[in-house]
Amino acid sequence: MDRPLRLPQQDRADFETELGRALSSPRVRAALGASGDEVRGAERLRRAARENAEFVLAAAAPEYERYAALRADADAVARLPVDVPSRERASGWWGVLGVVVPIIAVTAAVIFLLLGFVLGLVEDLGVLAHALVEAGWVSAGAAAVSLLVGGLGLLGAARSKGSVAGEVDGGAWELLVARDAWRSALAERGLVPYLVAQANAAPGQRL
């Protein structure tokens, strides 16, 4: 019976995939053909590779260590408590300042100015009309300032969010590259040379 691989569950499928490809490689096929037992020899080599997986994996140890380290970092980030990041809360506040406040201020400015101009037609209400007009212009100025500040804040929040997304995408790409590098090293430096050596070895010299 084959011994279970001393690999994390998520890496066993990669090992088996590369083992199947190595057994189908021209070098291994040629070695099996020369041995005269290509069909049963392939199964024998498959069992030998599984039973001596530690020896085969050692040939790609540097690549695997890098891949495992990157994956551990990614898993640690994924296990962080799920919460609304402060930058997203800040983005919400910038949205209120850049959209909601200007709408309210503009509405108030229009109302104050209209009332001020209308009441200005009445002689006895001149003081109140003047105050309403001033309040209208103050509201209009507040709308302009909040629109400008809120717009700049939203732009900065969008850039910050984009940079974070770029870092996440870059980390995922780096992990994918590290995995491919490990699998290539496993096949080229580990599995194929081992299988060829086992196919060419005499029965008493096989591992």
PDB file of C-alpha atoms in Angstrom:
ATOM      1  CA  MET A   1       0.000   0.000   0.000  1.00  0.00           C
ATOM      2  CA  ASP A   2       1.281   3.471  -0.853  1.00  0.00           C
ATOM      3  CA  ARG A   3       2.359   5.543   2.095  1.00  0.00           C
ATOM      4  CA  PRO A   4       0.450   8.832   2.453  1.00  0.00           C
ATOM      5  CA  LEU A   5       2.393  11.856   1.284  1.00  0.00           C
ATOM      6  CA  ARG A   6       3.793  14.044   4.030  1.00  0.00           C
ATOM      7  CA  LEU A   7       2.448  17.137   2.385  1.00  0.00           C
ATOM      8  CA  PRO A   8      -0.400  19.503   3.216  1.00  0.00           C
ATOM      9  CA  GLN A   9      -3.613  18.345   1.601  1.00  0.00           C
ATOM     10  CA  GLN A  10      -3.601  21.285  -0.809  1.00  0.00           C
ATOM     11  CA  ASP A  11      -0.154  20.271  -2.162  1.00  0.00           C
ATOM     12  CA  ARG A  12      -0.858  16.585  -2.693  1.00  0.00           C
ATOM     13  CA  ALA A  13      -2.917  17.229  -5.803  1.00  0.00           C
ATOM     14  CA  ASP A  14      -0.037  19.244  -7.293  1.00  0.00           C
ATOM     15  CA  PHE A  15       2.395  16.413  -6.518  1.00  0.00           C
ATOM     16  CA  GLU A  16       0.113  13.846  -8.164  1.00  0.00           C
ATOM     17  CA  THR A  17      -0.390  16.080 -11.205  1.00  0.00           C
ATOM     18  CA  GLU A  18       3.338  16.572 -11.699  1.00  0.00           C
ATOM     19  CA  LEU A  19       3.934  12.853 -11.103  1.00  0.00           C
ATOM     20  CA  GLY A  20       1.493  11.985 -13.873  1.00  0.00           C
ATOM     21  CA  ARG A  21       3.144  14.433 -16.237  1.00  0.00           C
ATOM     22  CA  ALA A  22       6.606  13.149 -15.372  1.00  0.00           C
ATOM     23  CA  LEU A  23       5.546   9.569 -16.094  1.00  0.00           C
ATOM     24  CA  SER A  24       4.346  10.734 -19.513  1.00  0.00           C
ATOM     25  CA  SER A  25       7.519  12.664 -20.304  1.00  0.00           C
ATOM     26  CA  PRO A  26       9.688  11.443 -23.210  1.00  0.00           C
ATOM     27  CA  ARG A  27      12.692  10.720 -20.955  1.00  0.00           C
ATOM     28  CA  VAL A  28      10.738   8.506 -18.589  1.00  0.00           C
ATOM     29  CA  ARG A  29       8.882   6.791 -21.435  1.00  0.00           C
ATOM     30  CA  ALA A  30      12.153   6.053 -23.180  1.00  0.00           C
ATOM     31  CA  ALA A  31      13.650   4.616 -20.002  1.00  0.00           C
ATOM     32  CA  LEU A  32      10.592   2.428 -19.453  1.00  0.00           C
ATOM     33  CA  GLY A  33      10.674   1.291 -23.072  1.00  0.00           C
ATOM     34  CA  ALA A  34      14.291   0.262 -22.716  1.00  0.00           C
ATOM     35  CA  SER A  35      13.427  -1.750 -19.620  1.00  0.00           C
ATOM     36  CA  GLY A  36      10.865  -3.778 -21.591  1.00  0.00           C
ATOM     37  CA  ASP A  37       8.134  -3.393 -18.957  1.00  0.00           C
ATOM     38  CA  GLU A  38       6.471  -0.118 -19.849  1.00  0.00           C
ATOM     39  CA  VAL A  39       2.963  -0.841 -18.529  1.00  0.00           C
ATOM     40  CA  ARG A  40       3.742  -2.398 -15.136  1.00  0.00           C
ATOM     41  CA  GLY A  41       6.906  -0.315 -14.884  1.00  0.00           C
ATOM     42  CA  ALA A  42       4.909   2.903 -14.887  1.00  0.00           C
ATOM     43  CA  GLU A  43       2.844   1.755 -11.909  1.00  0.00           C
ATOM     44  CA  ARG A  44       5.980   0.609 -10.141  1.00  0.00           C
ATOM     45  CA  LEU A  45       7.573   4.004 -10.665  1.00  0.00           C
ATOM     46  CA  ARG A  46       4.435   5.745  -9.442  1.00  0.00           C
ATOM     47  CA  ARG A  47       4.477   3.759  -6.194  1.00  0.00           C
ATOM     48  CA  ALA A  48       8.205   4.321  -5.768  1.00  0.00           C
ATOM     49  CA  ALA A  49       7.815   8.085  -6.195  1.00  0.00           C
ATOM     50  CA  ARG A  50       5.053   8.207  -3.600  1.00  0.00           C
ATOM     51  CA  GLU A  51       6.945   6.032  -1.132  1.00  0.00           C
ATOM     52  CA  ASN A  52      10.090   8.143  -1.518  1.00  0.00           C
ATOM     53  CA  ALA A  53       8.332  11.471  -1.801  1.00  0.00           C
ATOM     54  CA  GLU A  54      10.595  13.104   0.800  1.00  0.00           C
ATOM     55  CA  PHE A  55      13.637  12.336  -1.341  1.00  0.00           C
ATOM     56  CA  VAL A  56      11.945  13.671  -4.483  1.00  0.00           C
ATOM     57  CA  LEU A  57      10.605  16.783  -2.763  1.00  0.00           C
ATOM     58  CA  ALA A  58      14.042  17.663  -1.416  1.00  0.00           C
ATOM     59  CA  ALA A  59      15.182  18.529  -4.948  1.00  0.00           C
ATOM     60  CA  ALA A  60      12.689  21.419  -5.029  1.00  0.00           C
ATOM     61  CA  ALA A  61      12.992  22.430  -1.361  1.00  0.00           C
ATOM     62  CA  PRO A  62      13.992  26.110  -1.925  1.00  0.00           C
ATOM     63  CA  GLU A  63      11.064  26.739  -4.258  1.00  0.00           C
ATOM     64  CA  TYR A  64       8.643  24.998  -1.925  1.00  0.00           C
ATOM     65  CA  GLU A  65       9.849  26.946   1.110  1.00  0.00           C
ATOM     66  CA  ARG A  66       9.238  30.223  -0.697  1.00  0.00           C
ATOM     67  CA  TYR A  67       5.822  29.078  -1.903  1.00  0.00           C
ATOM     68  CA  ALA A  68       4.835  27.875   1.584  1.00  0.00           C
ATOM     69  CA  ALA A  69       5.977  31.146   3.169  1.00  0.00           C
ATOM     70  CA  LEU A  70       3.980  33.257   0.730  1.00  0.00           C
ATOM     71  CA  ARG A  71       0.927  31.063   1.219  1.00  0.00           C
ATOM     72  CA  ALA A  72       1.231  31.321   5.012  1.00  0.00           C
ATOM     73  CA  ASP A  73       1.308  35.114   4.711  1.00  0.00           C
ATOM     74  CA  ALA A  74      -1.771  35.079   2.478  1.00  0.00           C
ATOM     75  CA  ASP A  75      -3.608  32.775   4.892  1.00  0.00           C
ATOM     76  CA  ALA A  76      -2.714  35.031   7.824  1.00  0.00           C
ATOM     77  CA  VAL A  77      -4.160  38.044   6.020  1.00  0.00           C
ATOM     78  CA  ALA A  78      -7.310  36.087   5.132  1.00  0.00           C
ATOM     79  CA  ARG A  79      -7.838  35.177   8.808  1.00  0.00           C
ATOM     80  CA  LEU A  80      -7.811  38.795   9.967  1.00  0.00           C
ATOM     81  CA  PRO A  81     -11.107  39.924  11.555  1.00  0.00           C
ATOM     82  CA  VAL A  82     -13.568  41.103   8.951  1.00  0.00           C
ATOM     83  CA  ASP A  83     -14.419  44.720   9.629  1.00  0.00           C
ATOM     84  CA  VAL A  84     -15.063  47.895   7.685  1.00  0.00           C
ATOM     85  CA  PRO A  85     -11.592  49.352   7.116  1.00  0.00           C
ATOM     86  CA  SER A  86     -11.019  52.852   8.373  1.00  0.00           C
ATOM     87  CA  ARG A  87     -10.325  54.033   4.823  1.00  0.00           C
ATOM     88  CA  GLU A  88     -13.809  52.877   3.780  1.00  0.00           C
ATOM     89  CA  ARG A  89     -15.408  54.714   6.693  1.00  0.00           C
ATOM     90  CA  ALA A  90     -13.395  57.784   5.747  1.00  0.00           C
ATOM     91  CA  SER A  91     -14.558  57.382   2.160  1.00  0.00           C
ATOM     92  CA  GLY A  92     -18.166  57.402   3.415  1.00  0.00           C
ATOM     93  CA  TRP A  93     -17.586  60.626   5.318  1.00  0.00           C
ATOM     94  CA  TRP A  94     -15.945  62.215   2.305  1.00  0.00           C
ATOM     95  CA  GLY A  95     -18.997  61.185   0.270  1.00  0.00           C
ATOM     96  CA  VAL A  96     -21.302  62.904   2.763  1.00  0.00           C
ATOM     97  CA  LEU A  97     -19.159  66.042   2.703  1.00  0.00           C
ATOM     98  CA  GLY A  98     -18.818  66.071  -1.077  1.00  0.00           C
ATOM     99  CA  VAL A  99     -22.402  65.187  -2.032  1.00  0.00           C
ATOM    100  CA  VAL A 100     -24.958  65.448   0.775  1.00  0.00           C
ATOM    101  CA  VAL A 101     -23.698  68.649   2.396  1.00  0.00           C
ATOM    102  CA  PRO A 102     -23.504  70.599  -0.902  1.00  0.00           C
ATOM    103  CA  ILE A 103     -27.065  69.569  -1.804  1.00  0.00           C
ATOM    104  CA  ILE A 104     -28.400  70.716   1.558  1.00  0.00           C
ATOM    105  CA  ALA A 105     -26.364  73.930   1.450  1.00  0.00           C
ATOM    106  CA  VAL A 106     -27.439  74.789  -2.088  1.00  0.00           C
ATOM    107  CA  THR A 107     -31.088  74.139  -1.215  1.00  0.00           C
ATOM    108  CA  ALA A 108     -30.807  76.391   1.825  1.00  0.00           C
ATOM    109  CA  ALA A 109     -29.030  79.076  -0.231  1.00  0.00           C
ATOM    110  CA  VAL A 110     -31.790  79.107  -2.829  1.00  0.00           C
ATOM    111  CA  ILE A 111     -34.493  79.333  -0.175  1.00  0.00           C
ATOM    112  CA  PHE A 112     -32.730  82.089   1.776  1.00  0.00           C
ATOM    113  CA  LEU A 113     -31.973  84.141  -1.332  1.00  0.00           C
ATOM    114  CA  LEU A 114     -35.510  83.858  -2.712  1.00  0.00           C
ATOM    115  CA  LEU A 115     -37.049  84.799   0.623  1.00  0.00           C
ATOM    116  CA  GLY A 116     -34.563  87.641   1.041  1.00  0.00           C
ATOM    117  CA  PHE A 117     -35.269  89.110  -2.387  1.00  0.00           C
ATOM    118  CA  VAL A 118     -39.029  88.775  -1.932  1.00  0.00           C
ATOM    119  CA  LEU A 119     -39.055  90.274   1.541  1.00  0.00           C
ATOM    120  CA  GLY A 120     -36.746  93.020   0.315  1.00  0.00           C
ATOM    121  CA  LEU A 121     -39.682  94.374  -1.650  1.00  0.00           C
ATOM    122  CA  VAL A 122     -41.439  95.134   1.633  1.00  0.00           C
ATOM    123  CA  GLU A 123     -40.050  98.247   3.292  1.00  0.00           C
ATOM    124  CA  ASP A 124     -40.707  97.189   6.887  1.00  0.00           C
ATOM    125  CA  LEU A 125     -38.879  93.859   6.415  1.00  0.00           C
ATOM    126  CA  GLY A 126     -35.657  95.214   4.952  1.00  0.00           C
ATOM    127  CA  VAL A 127     -33.478  94.111   7.881  1.00  0.00           C
ATOM    128  CA  LEU A 128     -34.830  90.555   7.797  1.00  0.00           C
ATOM    129  CA  ALA A 129     -34.494  90.429   4.014  1.00  0.00           C
ATOM    130  CA  HIS A 130     -30.859  91.546   4.219  1.00  0.00           C
ATOM    131  CA  ALA A 131     -30.127  88.879   6.845  1.00  0.00           C
ATOM    132  CA  LEU A 132     -31.736  86.174   4.692  1.00  0.00           C
ATOM    133  CA  VAL A 133     -29.723  87.237   1.635  1.00  0.00           C
ATOM    134  CA  GLU A 134     -26.510  87.108   3.636  1.00  0.00           C
ATOM    135  CA  ALA A 135     -27.455  83.696   4.973  1.00  0.00           C
ATOM    136  CA  GLY A 136     -28.120  82.575   1.405  1.00  0.00           C
ATOM    137  CA  TRP A 137     -24.690  83.658   0.213  1.00  0.00           C
ATOM    138  CA  VAL A 138     -23.053  82.018   3.240  1.00  0.00           C
ATOM    139  CA  SER A 139     -24.877  78.764   2.416  1.00  0.00           C
ATOM    140  CA  ALA A 140     -23.772  79.000  -1.211  1.00  0.00           C
ATOM    141  CA  GLY A 141     -20.159  79.471  -0.094  1.00  0.00           C
ATOM    142  CA  ALA A 142     -20.431  76.516   2.275  1.00  0.00           C
ATOM    143  CA  ALA A 143     -21.774  74.393  -0.591  1.00  0.00           C
ATOM    144  CA  ALA A 144     -18.820  75.315  -2.798  1.00  0.00           C
ATOM    145  CA  VAL A 145     -16.242  74.643  -0.075  1.00  0.00           C
ATOM    146  CA  SER A 146     -17.770  71.311   0.961  1.00  0.00           C
ATOM    147  CA  LEU A 147     -18.025  70.229  -2.677  1.00  0.00           C
ATOM    148  CA  LEU A 148     -14.351  71.030  -3.253  1.00  0.00           C
ATOM    149  CA  VAL A 149     -13.074  69.454  -0.021  1.00  0.00           C
ATOM    150  CA  GLY A 150     -15.307  66.400  -0.336  1.00  0.00           C
ATOM    151  CA  GLY A 151     -14.318  65.880  -3.950  1.00  0.00           C
ATOM    152  CA  LEU A 152     -10.620  66.002  -3.079  1.00  0.00           C
ATOM    153  CA  GLY A 153     -11.203  63.609  -0.180  1.00  0.00           C
ATOM    154  CA  LEU A 154     -13.061  61.119  -2.401  1.00  0.00           C
ATOM    155  CA  LEU A 155     -10.271  61.300  -4.960  1.00  0.00           C
ATOM    156  CA  GLY A 156      -7.644  60.559  -2.295  1.00  0.00           C
ATOM    157  CA  ALA A 157      -9.719  57.684  -0.872  1.00  0.00           C
ATOM    158  CA  ALA A 158     -10.136  56.197  -4.349  1.00  0.00           C
ATOM    159  CA  ARG A 159      -6.389  56.331  -4.954  1.00  0.00           C
ATOM    160  CA  SER A 160      -5.698  54.722  -1.574  1.00  0.00           C
ATOM    161  CA  LYS A 161      -8.218  51.954  -2.241  1.00  0.00           C
ATOM    162  CA  GLY A 162      -6.706  51.383  -5.667  1.00  0.00           C
ATOM    163  CA  SER A 163      -3.217  51.057  -4.220  1.00  0.00           C
ATOM    164  CA  VAL A 164      -4.444  48.505  -1.653  1.00  0.00           C
ATOM    165  CA  ALA A 165      -6.205  46.521  -4.365  1.00  0.00           C
ATOM    166  CA  GLY A 166      -2.998  46.598  -6.397  1.00  0.00           C
ATOM    167  CA  GLU A 167      -1.039  45.212  -3.442  1.00  0.00           C
ATOM    168  CA  VAL A 168      -3.560  42.376  -2.995  1.00  0.00           C
ATOM    169  CA  ASP A 169      -3.474  41.524  -6.703  1.00  0.00           C
ATOM    170  CA  GLY A 170       0.331  41.653  -6.654  1.00  0.00           C
ATOM    171  CA  GLY A 171       0.459  39.270  -3.696  1.00  0.00           C
ATOM    172  CA  ALA A 172      -1.874  36.793  -5.402  1.00  0.00           C
ATOM    173  CA  TRP A 173       0.211  36.936  -8.582  1.00  0.00           C
ATOM    174  CA  GLU A 174       3.439  36.410  -6.626  1.00  0.00           C
ATOM    175  CA  LEU A 175       1.897  33.366  -4.914  1.00  0.00           C
ATOM    176  CA  LEU A 176       0.833  31.933  -8.264  1.00  0.00           C
ATOM    177  CA  VAL A 177       4.324  32.426  -9.713  1.00  0.00           C
ATOM    178  CA  ALA A 178       5.892  30.768  -6.651  1.00  0.00           C
ATOM    179  CA  ARG A 179       3.572  27.780  -6.991  1.00  0.00           C
ATOM    180  CA  ASP A 180       4.423  27.353 -10.673  1.00  0.00           C
ATOM    181  CA  ALA A 181       8.142  27.626  -9.866  1.00  0.00           C
ATOM    182  CA  TRP A 182       7.838  24.893  -7.242  1.00  0.00           C
ATOM    183  CA  ARG A 183       5.922  22.582  -9.546  1.00  0.00           C
ATOM    184  CA  SER A 184       8.430  23.095 -12.350  1.00  0.00           C
ATOM    185  CA  ALA A 185      11.361  22.409 -10.034  1.00  0.00           C
ATOM    186  CA  LEU A 186       9.580  19.359  -8.613  1.00  0.00           C
ATOM    187  CA  ALA A 187       9.149  17.910 -12.077  1.00  0.00           C
ATOM    188  CA  GLU A 188      12.463  18.900 -13.665  1.00  0.00           C
ATOM    189  CA  ARG A 189      14.867  18.387 -10.747  1.00  0.00           C
ATOM    190  CA  GLY A 190      12.939  15.875  -8.685  1.00  0.00           C
ATOM    191  CA  LEU A 191      10.466  13.572 -10.369  1.00  0.00           C
ATOM    192  CA  VAL A 192      11.855  13.108 -13.877  1.00  0.00           C
ATOM    193  CA  PRO A 193      15.481  12.378 -12.829  1.00  0.00           C
ATOM    194  CA  TYR A 194      14.275  10.080 -10.043  1.00  0.00           C
ATOM    195  CA  LEU A 195      11.904   8.150 -12.310  1.00  0.00           C
ATOM    196  CA  VAL A 196      14.521   7.759 -15.034  1.00  0.00           C
ATOM    197  CA  ALA A 197      17.071   6.514 -12.496  1.00  0.00           C
ATOM    198  CA  GLN A 198      14.578   4.038 -11.078  1.00  0.00           C
ATOM    199  CA  ALA A 199      13.592   2.803 -14.535  1.00  0.00           C
ATOM    200  CA  ASN A 200      17.237   2.202 -15.438  1.00  0.00           C
ATOM    201  CA  ALA A 201      18.254   0.730 -12.085  1.00  0.00           C
ATOM    202  CA  ALA A 202      18.645  -2.961 -11.515  1.00  0.00           C
ATOM    203  CA  PRO A 203      16.046  -4.524  -9.181  1.00  0.00           C
ATOM    204  CA  GLY A 204      18.464  -4.645  -6.257  1.00  0.00           C
ATOM    205  CA  GLN A 205      19.468  -0.995  -6.699  1.00  0.00           C
ATOM    206  CA  ARG A 206      16.014   0.550  -6.692  1.00  0.00           C
ATOM    207  CA  LEU A 207      14.975   2.824  -3.827  1.00  0.00           C
TER     208      LEU A 207
END
